[in-house]
Amino acid sequence: MTNDQDRGRSTTRVLQAELPVNTTLHIWLKAMIPGVPGTVSLVSVKGKFGDVLANNTEEYEFRIYHVFGGGHFELHYDMEKTAVSVIYWFTPTDVLETGITVLHTNTGNAAPVLPDSYHFRPPFGWMNDPNGFGRFGGRPHLFYQHYSHGLQWNTMHWGHAVSSDYLRWRHMPIFLFPSETLGARPDKRGGAFSGSAIPLPNAPGIRVFFTEQEKDRDPEEQIQMTAVSPDLFSAGQAEVLLDRRPEGEGLTLDFRDPYVFRGPDGLWKMLLGSQSEAGGVILLYETEDRSAATGWTYIGKLLVETRHQTTAIECPCLLPLDGSATDPTTQWALLYGLMNSTDKKTGRKNLTMAEVGWFDGRTFVKEFEQELDFGTDNYAFQAFKDGDQSIGIGWLANWADTGPNIDFPTAMTLPRALVLSDGALLTPPIAATESLRHHVIDRTRLMRGETVNFAGGAVEIKFELREAGLPFRLDFDHPDVTLAVELDADGLIILHENHGAAGPRYIAAGARPRLFRIFLDYGSLEVFADDGRWAGTKRIAGFNPVRSARLSAMPDSVVNAAVWGLRP
Ligand code: FRU
């Protein structure tokens, strides 16, 4: 429970908390007056028992405070001298089961309150790429690029959440922090960039891999780091894994986003995104060290991408699709983001490619390729093999729409399965998304061409055409944008116009699907056609809900339609 109270002095803010025994508090504060430390005081029923101080006036400083006895507590600070960004608490003994409790955010970093919204969002601050996505200690873990103190990209941390079903997440303490020099100023010079996680051999816990970016560091701005977390929620001291790019390959300073996975030969492999004069590059490393902590050796370029004027490749990822990594007949998916790319035909930017082929541990032989998502708001997609299933998740946004100076609250996409079927890669939402269906809104009116009104913004629409490719248009009523899904002779299209300005053409050219599942949430639209053979994800700015939908088609084209209100 948090509430503010005026205690006579109007500039003192008081936060109330009921804390269990043995609680850890994470507090970010800064001084507002140079030379006068910012202070948060901890007060129990017996009186004040501690102060947390920070002198920096430029950026919030991170402080940890352990409270051993439980009970009712207050945290006081003087708003004229102290700025507080975030305070949360947790109990280390059961944080994986209970999560953190947020006591304080401010108007600059607060998350929206949207109880029926079902996409993953951080509890405060900015988020971009998913990182370290995997199942560890029996549970799905999602780490992500994060800045706690505002809604713009800035010095990168790793946020963290744990789930049991990939849909309902518990927020964990911040997992990785930038170095002290980077963390001291909010000047967007770098931090703990994207990466991945693997289980520790013969012990619970994980090893994470990430890029540390420090602008203007000589000779390398981007180096690869590793850290171990035995408890699955806090990271030990990070160490340098690769302190420079491979020589003689003509690479730019781009050298990032380590994705570590088990190769067909049983060795740990690492992909990194980079750029050479020819275009975007994926680099391959491997190690014989079973713990993956040392011995990383450069093998070569796994892929060179020259299309779409891409600069660097970002967030490459490689995983077996239809069998085990060691079976030579298994086909693998190689996924990667094309930074700064433009598809000239449609004007879409920063595409994500999916190649399917074979990987022998050293080379990748492509059989076919497709776009991962024709809506392109599914960036930095990261996937892994979870038992027999391949599961991935992406950042529900695109750098083309944002930048370090734009407030831009974001979400992750729905988690998606990766399935190989009839020479195509399908990425349907995972089966458990059906558990989000909370109440039926309609089973007859949409099919008859009537307007179906929604009470909230969390909705799934499912329908079926009598024959593949029959044309239709599904119009949505949204207060800010013109929004529709359309199937015509050109293909499957997401129409998205902001105040009359048509943006890129979001089209799956030539698609002639029959089955549709469309997910609406506050700030997003996701289209899955023919079980994810065509997936289109579009972010909608702001949090306004879609208010209604209307389906137009020739008589008898639609044989089945249902609409549900969703709830996590
Ligand atoms: C992709 C990306 C990564 C980088 C991270 C920084 O969205 O640019 O290449 O590691 O974001 O936040």
Coordinates of C-alpha atoms and ligand atoms in Angstrom, one line a residue:
M1 CA 0.0 0.0 0.0
T2 CA 1.3 3.4 -1.0
N3 CA -0.2 6.7 -0.2
D4 CA 1.1 10.2 0.3
Q5 CA 0.4 12.2 3.4
D6 CA 1.0 15.8 4.3
R7 CA 2.8 15.9 7.6
G8 CA 2.6 19.6 8.2
R9 CA 5.6 20.2 5.9
S10 CA 4.1 20.3 2.5
T11 CA 7.4 19.4 0.8
T12 CA 7.8 16.0 2.6
R13 CA 6.5 13.0 0.8
V14 CA 5.6 10.0 2.9
L15 CA 5.3 6.5 1.4
Q16 CA 3.7 3.7 3.5
A17 CA 4.7 0.1 3.2
E18 CA 3.8 -3.2 5.0
L19 CA 7.0 -5.2 4.7
P20 CA 7.5 -8.9 5.5
V21 CA 10.5 -10.0 7.5
N22 CA 13.8 -9.8 5.6
T23 CA 13.0 -7.4 2.9
T24 CA 15.3 -5.8 0.3
L25 CA 14.5 -2.3 -0.9
H26 CA 15.8 -1.0 -4.2
I27 CA 15.8 2.8 -4.3
W28 CA 16.9 5.2 -7.0
L29 CA 17.3 8.8 -5.9
K30 CA 19.2 11.9 -6.8
A31 CA 20.0 15.2 -5.2
M32 CA 18.2 18.3 -6.5
I33 CA 20.6 20.9 -5.0
P34 CA 24.3 20.5 -5.6
G35 CA 26.1 19.9 -2.3
V36 CA 23.0 18.9 -0.5
P37 CA 22.6 15.1 -0.5
G38 CA 19.3 13.7 -1.7
T39 CA 17.9 11.6 1.2
V40 CA 15.2 9.0 1.7
S41 CA 14.7 8.2 5.4
L42 CA 13.3 4.9 6.7
V43 CA 11.0 5.1 9.6
S44 CA 9.4 2.4 11.7
V45 CA 6.9 2.6 14.5
K46 CA 9.9 3.2 16.8
G47 CA 11.1 6.2 14.8
K48 CA 13.7 6.8 12.1
F49 CA 16.3 4.0 11.7
G50 CA 18.1 4.7 8.5
D51 CA 18.9 7.2 5.7
V52 CA 19.7 6.5 2.1
L53 CA 21.8 9.2 0.5
A54 CA 22.9 10.3 -3.0
N55 CA 24.9 13.3 -4.1
N56 CA 24.6 13.0 -7.9
T57 CA 22.3 15.8 -9.3
E58 CA 22.5 14.5 -12.9
E59 CA 21.2 11.0 -12.6
Y60 CA 19.5 8.7 -10.1
E61 CA 21.8 6.6 -8.0
F62 CA 20.9 3.1 -7.1
R63 CA 20.8 2.1 -3.4
I64 CA 20.0 -1.2 -1.6
Y65 CA 18.6 -1.2 1.9
H66 CA 17.8 -4.4 3.9
V67 CA 15.1 -4.3 6.5
F68 CA 15.2 -7.4 8.7
G69 CA 12.2 -7.1 10.9
G70 CA 8.7 -6.9 9.3
G71 CA 5.8 -4.6 10.0
H72 CA 4.6 -1.1 9.1
F73 CA 7.2 1.3 7.7
E74 CA 7.3 4.7 6.1
L75 CA 9.8 6.2 3.7
H76 CA 10.1 10.0 3.8
Y77 CA 11.8 12.4 1.5
D78 CA 11.9 16.2 1.0
M79 CA 10.7 16.9 -2.5
E80 CA 12.7 20.1 -2.6
K81 CA 16.0 18.4 -2.0
T82 CA 15.5 14.8 -3.3
A83 CA 14.1 13.4 -6.5
V84 CA 13.1 9.7 -6.4
S85 CA 12.6 7.7 -9.5
V86 CA 11.7 4.2 -8.4
I87 CA 11.3 2.3 -5.1
Y88 CA 10.4 -1.4 -4.9
W89 CA 10.8 -4.1 -2.4
F90 CA 11.1 -7.9 -2.5
T91 CA 12.0 -10.8 -0.3
P92 CA 15.0 -12.6 -1.7
T93 CA 13.9 -16.0 -0.3
D94 CA 10.8 -16.1 -2.5
V95 CA 11.1 -13.3 -5.1
L96 CA 10.8 -15.8 -8.0
E97 CA 7.4 -16.8 -6.7
T98 CA 6.2 -13.4 -5.4
G99 CA 7.9 -10.8 -7.6
I100 CA 8.7 -7.2 -6.6
T101 CA 6.2 -4.7 -5.1
V102 CA 6.5 -1.3 -6.6
L103 CA 6.2 1.5 -3.9
H104 CA 7.0 4.5 -6.0
T105 CA 7.3 5.7 -9.5
N106 CA 6.9 9.3 -10.9
T107 CA 5.0 10.9 -13.7
G108 CA 8.1 10.5 -16.0
N109 CA 8.4 6.8 -15.7
A110 CA 5.1 5.3 -14.5
A111 CA 3.5 2.4 -16.4
P112 CA 0.0 2.8 -17.7
V113 CA -2.8 1.3 -15.6
L114 CA -4.6 -1.1 -18.0
P115 CA -5.9 -4.1 -16.1
D116 CA -7.2 -6.1 -19.1
S117 CA -4.0 -5.4 -21.2
Y118 CA -2.3 -8.7 -21.9
H119 CA 1.0 -7.7 -23.5
F120 CA 4.1 -7.7 -21.4
R121 CA 5.2 -4.2 -20.3
P122 CA 7.9 -3.2 -17.8
P123 CA 6.6 -2.0 -14.4
F124 CA 8.2 1.4 -15.0
G125 CA 10.4 3.1 -17.5
W126 CA 11.5 2.3 -21.0
M127 CA 11.8 -1.1 -22.7
N128 CA 13.2 -2.4 -26.0
D129 CA 14.6 -5.8 -27.0
P130 CA 13.8 -9.1 -25.3
N131 CA 17.1 -10.6 -23.9
G132 CA 18.0 -13.9 -22.3
F133 CA 14.6 -15.4 -23.2
G134 CA 14.6 -19.0 -21.9
R135 CA 13.3 -21.6 -19.5
F136 CA 15.5 -21.7 -16.4
G137 CA 14.8 -23.6 -13.1
G138 CA 11.6 -24.8 -14.7
R139 CA 10.2 -21.3 -15.4
P140 CA 10.1 -19.0 -18.5
H141 CA 12.4 -16.0 -17.9
L142 CA 12.3 -12.8 -19.9
F143 CA 15.0 -10.2 -19.6
Y144 CA 14.8 -7.0 -21.6
Q145 CA 16.6 -3.7 -22.5
H146 CA 15.5 -1.2 -19.9
Y147 CA 15.9 2.3 -18.6
S148 CA 14.1 2.9 -15.3
H149 CA 13.9 6.7 -15.1
G150 CA 12.0 7.8 -18.2
L151 CA 10.1 6.7 -21.2
Q152 CA 13.0 7.2 -23.6
W153 CA 15.9 5.0 -24.6
N154 CA 18.9 5.8 -22.3
T155 CA 21.6 4.1 -20.4
M156 CA 20.8 0.4 -20.7
H157 CA 20.0 -2.0 -17.9
W158 CA 18.4 -5.4 -18.1
G159 CA 14.9 -5.6 -16.6
H160 CA 13.6 -9.1 -15.7
A161 CA 10.3 -11.0 -15.4
V162 CA 9.3 -14.6 -14.6
S163 CA 6.3 -16.5 -15.8
S164 CA 4.7 -19.9 -15.7
D165 CA 2.9 -19.7 -19.1
Y166 CA 4.7 -16.8 -21.1
L167 CA 1.6 -14.7 -20.7
R168 CA 1.3 -13.7 -17.1
W169 CA 4.5 -12.3 -15.8
R170 CA 5.9 -11.4 -12.4
H171 CA 8.3 -8.5 -12.3
M172 CA 11.7 -9.2 -10.9
P173 CA 14.4 -6.8 -9.5
I174 CA 16.5 -5.1 -12.2
F175 CA 19.0 -7.7 -13.3
L176 CA 22.0 -6.0 -15.0
F177 CA 23.3 -2.5 -14.4
P178 CA 25.5 -0.3 -16.5
S179 CA 29.0 0.4 -15.3
E180 CA 29.4 3.1 -12.7
T181 CA 30.8 5.6 -15.2
L182 CA 28.0 5.1 -17.7
G183 CA 25.3 5.0 -14.9
A184 CA 26.5 8.4 -13.5
R185 CA 25.0 10.5 -16.3
P186 CA 21.9 10.0 -18.4
D187 CA 23.8 10.9 -21.6
K188 CA 22.8 7.9 -23.7
R189 CA 26.3 6.6 -24.1
G190 CA 25.6 2.9 -23.7
G191 CA 25.2 0.4 -20.9
A192 CA 24.3 -3.3 -20.9
F193 CA 23.0 -3.9 -24.4
S194 CA 21.2 -7.0 -25.7
G195 CA 22.2 -10.6 -25.2
S196 CA 21.2 -14.0 -24.1
A197 CA 21.2 -16.6 -21.3
I198 CA 22.1 -20.3 -20.9
P199 CA 21.7 -22.6 -17.9
L200 CA 24.8 -23.3 -15.8
P201 CA 26.2 -26.8 -16.1
N202 CA 25.4 -29.0 -13.1
A203 CA 24.0 -26.2 -11.0
P204 CA 20.9 -24.2 -10.9
G205 CA 21.3 -20.7 -12.2
I206 CA 22.3 -19.0 -15.5
R207 CA 25.1 -17.4 -17.3
V208 CA 24.2 -14.3 -19.3
F209 CA 26.0 -12.8 -22.2
F210 CA 25.6 -9.2 -23.2
T211 CA 27.3 -6.3 -25.0
E212 CA 28.7 -3.4 -23.1
Q213 CA 28.5 -0.3 -25.2
E214 CA 30.5 2.8 -24.2
K215 CA 30.4 5.5 -26.8
D216 CA 33.9 6.8 -27.9
R217 CA 35.7 4.1 -25.9
D218 CA 39.0 3.3 -27.7
P219 CA 39.5 1.0 -29.6
E220 CA 36.2 -0.8 -29.1
E221 CA 32.8 0.8 -28.3
Q222 CA 31.2 -2.6 -28.0
I223 CA 32.7 -5.5 -26.1
Q224 CA 31.1 -8.8 -25.0
M225 CA 30.6 -9.5 -21.3
T226 CA 29.4 -12.4 -19.2
A227 CA 27.9 -12.7 -15.7
V228 CA 26.6 -15.6 -13.6
S229 CA 23.4 -15.7 -11.6
P230 CA 23.2 -18.7 -9.2
D231 CA 19.8 -17.5 -7.8
L232 CA 18.2 -16.6 -11.1
F233 CA 17.3 -13.0 -10.0
S234 CA 20.6 -11.3 -9.2
A235 CA 23.8 -11.1 -11.4
G236 CA 27.3 -11.5 -10.1
Q237 CA 30.2 -9.4 -11.2
A238 CA 30.4 -9.1 -15.0
E239 CA 33.6 -10.1 -16.8
V240 CA 34.9 -9.3 -20.3
L241 CA 34.5 -12.2 -22.7
L242 CA 35.6 -10.6 -26.0
D243 CA 37.4 -7.3 -25.8
R244 CA 37.7 -6.7 -29.6
R245 CA 36.3 -7.5 -33.0
P246 CA 37.9 -10.2 -35.2
E247 CA 40.7 -8.7 -37.2
G248 CA 41.0 -8.5 -41.0
E249 CA 37.2 -8.7 -41.6
G250 CA 36.7 -5.0 -42.3
L251 CA 34.1 -4.6 -39.6
T252 CA 32.7 -1.3 -38.4
L253 CA 32.4 -0.6 -34.6
D254 CA 29.1 -2.6 -34.6
F255 CA 29.8 -5.8 -32.6
R256 CA 26.9 -6.7 -30.5
D257 CA 24.0 -8.8 -29.2
P258 CA 25.6 -12.2 -28.3
Y259 CA 23.2 -15.1 -28.8
V260 CA 24.6 -18.2 -27.2
F261 CA 23.2 -21.7 -28.0
R262 CA 24.2 -25.3 -28.2
G263 CA 25.4 -26.4 -31.6
P264 CA 24.9 -29.7 -33.4
D265 CA 28.4 -30.8 -32.3
G266 CA 27.6 -30.2 -28.6
L267 CA 29.7 -27.0 -28.4
W268 CA 28.4 -23.7 -27.3
K269 CA 28.2 -21.3 -30.2
M270 CA 27.7 -17.5 -30.2
L271 CA 26.3 -15.3 -32.9
L272 CA 27.1 -11.5 -33.0
G273 CA 25.7 -8.8 -35.2
S274 CA 28.0 -6.6 -37.1
Q275 CA 28.6 -4.7 -40.3
S276 CA 31.2 -4.7 -43.0
E277 CA 31.5 -2.7 -46.3
A278 CA 29.4 -5.3 -48.0
G279 CA 26.5 -4.9 -45.6
G280 CA 25.2 -6.5 -42.4
V281 CA 27.2 -9.5 -41.0
I282 CA 26.5 -12.3 -38.5
L283 CA 29.7 -13.5 -36.8
L284 CA 30.0 -17.0 -35.4
Y285 CA 32.1 -18.0 -32.4
E286 CA 32.4 -21.2 -30.5
T287 CA 34.0 -22.6 -27.3
E288 CA 34.9 -26.0 -26.0
D289 CA 34.5 -24.8 -22.4
R290 CA 31.4 -26.6 -21.1
S291 CA 30.6 -23.6 -18.9
A292 CA 30.9 -21.2 -21.9
A293 CA 32.9 -18.8 -19.7
T294 CA 36.2 -18.9 -21.6
G295 CA 37.8 -20.1 -24.8
W296 CA 35.6 -18.2 -27.3
T297 CA 37.2 -18.5 -30.8
Y298 CA 36.1 -16.7 -33.9
I299 CA 35.0 -19.2 -36.6
G300 CA 33.9 -16.8 -39.4
K301 CA 31.0 -15.0 -41.0
L302 CA 27.9 -17.0 -40.9
L303 CA 26.0 -14.6 -43.1
V304 CA 26.5 -11.4 -45.1
E305 CA 23.4 -9.5 -45.9
T306 CA 23.6 -6.9 -48.7
R307 CA 19.9 -6.2 -49.4
H308 CA 17.7 -3.3 -48.3
Q309 CA 20.7 -1.0 -47.7
T310 CA 21.0 -2.5 -44.2
T311 CA 23.8 -1.2 -42.0
A312 CA 24.4 -3.6 -39.1
I313 CA 22.6 -6.8 -38.3
E314 CA 21.1 -6.7 -34.9
C315 CA 20.0 -9.5 -32.5
P316 CA 20.8 -12.6 -34.6
C317 CA 19.3 -15.8 -33.3
L318 CA 19.6 -19.4 -34.5
L319 CA 17.6 -22.4 -33.2
P320 CA 16.6 -25.9 -34.3
L321 CA 13.0 -26.1 -35.4
D322 CA 11.8 -29.6 -36.1
G323 CA 14.1 -31.9 -34.2
S324 CA 17.1 -31.9 -31.9
A325 CA 20.2 -29.8 -32.5
T326 CA 22.3 -33.0 -33.0
D327 CA 20.1 -34.6 -35.7
P328 CA 21.6 -33.6 -39.1
T329 CA 18.2 -33.6 -40.7
T330 CA 16.9 -31.0 -38.3
Q331 CA 16.1 -27.6 -39.9
W332 CA 17.1 -24.5 -38.2
A333 CA 15.8 -20.9 -38.2
L334 CA 18.2 -18.0 -38.5
L335 CA 16.5 -14.8 -37.5
Y336 CA 17.9 -11.3 -37.6
G337 CA 17.1 -7.6 -37.6
L338 CA 18.2 -5.4 -40.5
M339 CA 19.1 -2.1 -38.9
N340 CA 18.3 1.0 -41.0
S341 CA 17.0 -1.2 -43.8
T342 CA 14.3 0.1 -46.1
D343 CA 12.1 -2.0 -48.3
K344 CA 11.8 0.3 -51.3
K345 CA 8.5 -1.2 -52.6
T346 CA 6.6 -0.6 -49.3
G347 CA 8.6 2.0 -47.4
R348 CA 8.8 -0.4 -44.4
K349 CA 12.0 0.0 -42.3
N350 CA 14.1 -2.2 -40.1
L351 CA 12.8 -5.5 -41.4
T352 CA 13.4 -8.8 -39.6
M353 CA 14.3 -11.8 -41.8
A354 CA 13.8 -15.5 -41.1
E355 CA 15.9 -18.0 -43.0
V356 CA 15.3 -21.7 -42.7
G357 CA 18.0 -24.2 -43.5
W358 CA 20.6 -26.5 -42.1
F359 CA 23.4 -25.7 -39.6
D360 CA 26.4 -28.1 -39.2
G361 CA 28.0 -26.1 -36.4
R362 CA 30.1 -24.0 -38.8
T363 CA 28.0 -23.0 -41.8
F364 CA 24.3 -22.3 -42.4
V365 CA 22.8 -23.5 -45.7
K366 CA 19.6 -21.7 -46.5
E367 CA 16.7 -23.6 -48.0
F368 CA 14.2 -20.6 -48.0
E369 CA 13.6 -17.3 -46.4
Q370 CA 10.7 -15.1 -45.5
E371 CA 9.9 -12.0 -43.6
L372 CA 9.3 -12.7 -40.0
D373 CA 6.5 -10.1 -39.7
F374 CA 4.9 -8.0 -42.4
G375 CA 3.9 -5.3 -39.9
T376 CA 7.5 -4.9 -38.8
D377 CA 6.7 -3.9 -35.2
N378 CA 8.2 -7.2 -34.0
Y379 CA 11.8 -6.3 -33.7
A380 CA 14.8 -7.9 -32.0
F381 CA 12.8 -11.2 -31.9
Q382 CA 14.5 -13.8 -29.7
A383 CA 13.6 -17.4 -29.7
F384 CA 14.8 -20.6 -28.1
K385 CA 13.9 -24.3 -27.9
D386 CA 11.7 -25.1 -24.9
G387 CA 11.6 -28.9 -24.9
D388 CA 10.0 -29.8 -28.2
Q389 CA 8.6 -26.4 -28.9
S390 CA 10.4 -23.3 -30.3
I391 CA 9.1 -20.1 -28.7
G392 CA 10.0 -16.5 -29.4
I393 CA 9.0 -13.0 -28.5
G394 CA 9.8 -9.6 -30.0
W395 CA 9.8 -5.9 -29.1
L396 CA 6.4 -4.6 -30.3
A397 CA 7.9 -1.5 -31.9
N398 CA 10.3 -0.4 -34.6
W399 CA 13.2 2.1 -34.3
A400 CA 11.8 3.9 -37.3
D401 CA 9.1 5.3 -35.0
T402 CA 11.2 6.2 -32.0
G403 CA 14.5 7.4 -30.9
P404 CA 16.3 8.6 -27.7
N405 CA 14.3 11.8 -27.6
I406 CA 10.7 10.5 -27.9
D407 CA 8.5 9.3 -25.0
F408 CA 7.5 5.9 -26.2
P409 CA 6.0 3.4 -23.9
T410 CA 6.2 -0.1 -25.4
A411 CA 5.3 -3.7 -25.0
M412 CA 6.5 -7.1 -26.1
T413 CA 4.6 -9.0 -28.8
L414 CA 2.5 -12.0 -27.9
P415 CA 4.8 -15.0 -27.5
R416 CA 4.9 -17.0 -30.7
A417 CA 5.6 -20.6 -31.5
L418 CA 7.9 -21.3 -34.5
V419 CA 6.7 -24.2 -36.6
L420 CA 7.9 -25.6 -39.8
S421 CA 5.0 -26.6 -42.1
D422 CA 4.8 -27.3 -45.9
G423 CA 8.0 -25.3 -46.7
A424 CA 7.1 -22.3 -44.6
L425 CA 7.9 -21.0 -41.1
L426 CA 4.7 -20.4 -39.1
T427 CA 4.7 -18.1 -36.1
P428 CA 1.3 -18.4 -34.5
P429 CA 0.7 -17.1 -30.9
I430 CA 1.5 -19.9 -28.4
A431 CA -1.5 -22.2 -27.7
A432 CA -1.9 -20.8 -24.2
T433 CA -3.1 -17.5 -25.6
E434 CA -6.6 -19.1 -25.8
S435 CA -6.5 -18.9 -22.0
L436 CA -6.8 -15.1 -22.3
R437 CA -10.3 -15.4 -23.6
H438 CA -12.4 -14.1 -20.8
H439 CA -15.9 -13.5 -22.2
V440 CA -17.6 -13.9 -25.6
I441 CA -18.5 -10.6 -27.2
D442 CA -20.0 -11.9 -30.4
R443 CA -20.7 -15.0 -32.5
T444 CA -23.1 -13.6 -35.1
R445 CA -23.0 -9.9 -35.7
L446 CA -19.5 -9.6 -37.2
M447 CA -20.3 -12.3 -39.7
R448 CA -23.4 -10.5 -40.7
G449 CA -21.5 -7.3 -41.4
E450 CA -22.8 -5.4 -38.3
T451 CA -20.7 -3.2 -36.1
V452 CA -19.5 -5.0 -33.0
N453 CA -18.7 -2.7 -30.1
F454 CA -16.1 -3.5 -27.5
A455 CA -16.3 -2.5 -23.8
G456 CA -12.5 -2.7 -23.4
G457 CA -9.4 -2.6 -25.6
A458 CA -8.3 -6.2 -25.1
V459 CA -10.0 -8.2 -27.8
E460 CA -9.4 -11.3 -30.0
I461 CA -11.3 -11.7 -33.3
K462 CA -11.3 -15.1 -35.1
F463 CA -12.9 -15.8 -38.4
E464 CA -12.7 -18.2 -41.3
L465 CA -13.3 -17.6 -45.0
R466 CA -15.2 -20.1 -47.1
E467 CA -12.2 -20.2 -49.5
A468 CA -8.7 -19.0 -49.2
G469 CA -8.1 -15.5 -50.5
L470 CA -11.7 -14.3 -50.6
P471 CA -11.5 -10.5 -50.3
F472 CA -12.6 -8.7 -47.1
R473 CA -12.0 -5.6 -45.1
L474 CA -12.1 -5.4 -41.4
D475 CA -12.4 -1.8 -40.2
F476 CA -11.6 -0.7 -36.7
D477 CA -12.8 2.4 -34.9
H478 CA -9.9 4.0 -33.1
P479 CA -10.0 7.6 -31.9
D480 CA -6.5 8.5 -33.2
V481 CA -5.8 6.4 -36.3
T482 CA -7.4 4.9 -39.3
L483 CA -7.0 1.2 -38.8
A484 CA -8.1 -1.9 -40.9
V485 CA -7.0 -5.3 -42.0
E486 CA -7.7 -6.0 -45.6
L487 CA -7.3 -9.0 -48.0
D488 CA -7.3 -8.2 -51.7
A489 CA -5.6 -9.3 -54.9
D490 CA -2.3 -7.8 -53.7
G491 CA -2.2 -9.7 -50.5
L492 CA -2.9 -9.2 -46.8
I493 CA -2.6 -5.6 -45.6
I494 CA -2.7 -3.7 -42.3
L495 CA -3.9 -0.2 -43.0
H496 CA -2.6 2.3 -40.5
E497 CA -2.9 6.0 -41.1
N498 CA -2.0 8.6 -38.5
H499 CA -4.0 11.8 -38.9
G500 CA -4.5 11.1 -42.6
A501 CA -0.8 10.5 -43.2
A502 CA -0.3 7.1 -44.8
G503 CA 2.9 5.5 -43.5
P504 CA 4.6 2.5 -45.1
R505 CA 2.5 -0.2 -46.8
Y506 CA 2.3 -3.1 -44.4
I507 CA 1.6 -5.9 -46.8
A508 CA 2.2 -9.6 -47.0
A509 CA 2.4 -9.5 -50.8
G510 CA 0.6 -12.4 -52.5
A511 CA -0.8 -13.9 -49.3
R512 CA -4.1 -15.7 -49.9
P513 CA -5.0 -17.0 -46.4
R514 CA -8.3 -18.5 -45.1
L515 CA -8.0 -18.4 -41.3
F516 CA -7.6 -15.3 -39.2
R517 CA -6.8 -14.5 -35.6
I518 CA -6.5 -10.8 -34.8
F519 CA -5.4 -9.5 -31.4
L520 CA -6.2 -5.9 -30.3
D521 CA -4.7 -4.4 -27.2
Y522 CA -4.1 -0.8 -25.9
G523 CA -1.5 0.3 -28.4
S524 CA -1.3 -2.7 -30.7
L525 CA -2.8 -4.9 -33.5
E526 CA -1.4 -8.4 -34.3
V527 CA -2.7 -10.4 -37.3
F528 CA -2.1 -14.1 -37.6
A529 CA -3.3 -15.6 -40.8
D530 CA -3.3 -19.4 -41.6
D531 CA -1.9 -20.3 -38.2
G532 CA 0.8 -17.8 -38.3
R533 CA 2.0 -18.4 -41.9
W534 CA 1.5 -14.6 -42.2
A535 CA 2.1 -12.6 -39.0
G536 CA 1.7 -8.8 -39.0
T537 CA 2.3 -6.7 -35.9
K538 CA 1.5 -3.0 -35.7
R539 CA 2.1 -0.7 -32.8
I540 CA -0.5 2.1 -32.4
A541 CA 0.7 5.2 -30.6
G542 CA -0.8 5.8 -27.2
F543 CA -3.1 3.7 -25.1
N544 CA -6.5 4.4 -26.6
P545 CA -8.6 1.3 -27.3
V546 CA -10.1 0.2 -30.5
R547 CA -13.9 0.8 -29.9
S548 CA -15.5 -1.4 -32.5
A549 CA -15.0 -3.5 -35.6
R550 CA -17.0 -4.1 -38.8
L551 CA -16.3 -6.8 -41.4
S552 CA -17.2 -6.2 -45.0
A553 CA -17.1 -9.1 -47.5
M554 CA -19.2 -10.6 -50.3
P555 CA -22.2 -12.6 -49.0
D556 CA -21.3 -16.0 -47.7
S557 CA -17.6 -15.4 -47.8
V558 CA -17.3 -15.7 -44.0
V559 CA -18.3 -19.0 -42.5
N560 CA -17.4 -18.5 -38.9
A561 CA -16.6 -15.5 -36.7
A562 CA -16.1 -15.0 -33.0
V563 CA -15.0 -12.1 -30.8
W564 CA -13.7 -12.4 -27.2
G565 CA -12.9 -9.9 -24.6
L566 CA -9.4 -10.9 -23.2
R567 CA -8.0 -10.7 -19.7
P568 CA -4.6 -11.8 -18.5
Ligands
FRU1 C1 18.3 -3.5 -31.2 C2 19.4 -2.8 -30.5 C3 20.5 -3.8 -30.2 C4 21.2 -3.2 -29.0 C5 20.1 -2.7 -28.2 C6 20.4 -1.4 -27.4 O1 17.0 -2.9 -31.0 O2 19.8 -1.7 -31.2 O3 21.4 -4.0 -31.3 O4 21.9 -4.1 -28.3 O5 19.0 -2.4 -29.1 O6 19.3 -1.1 -26.5

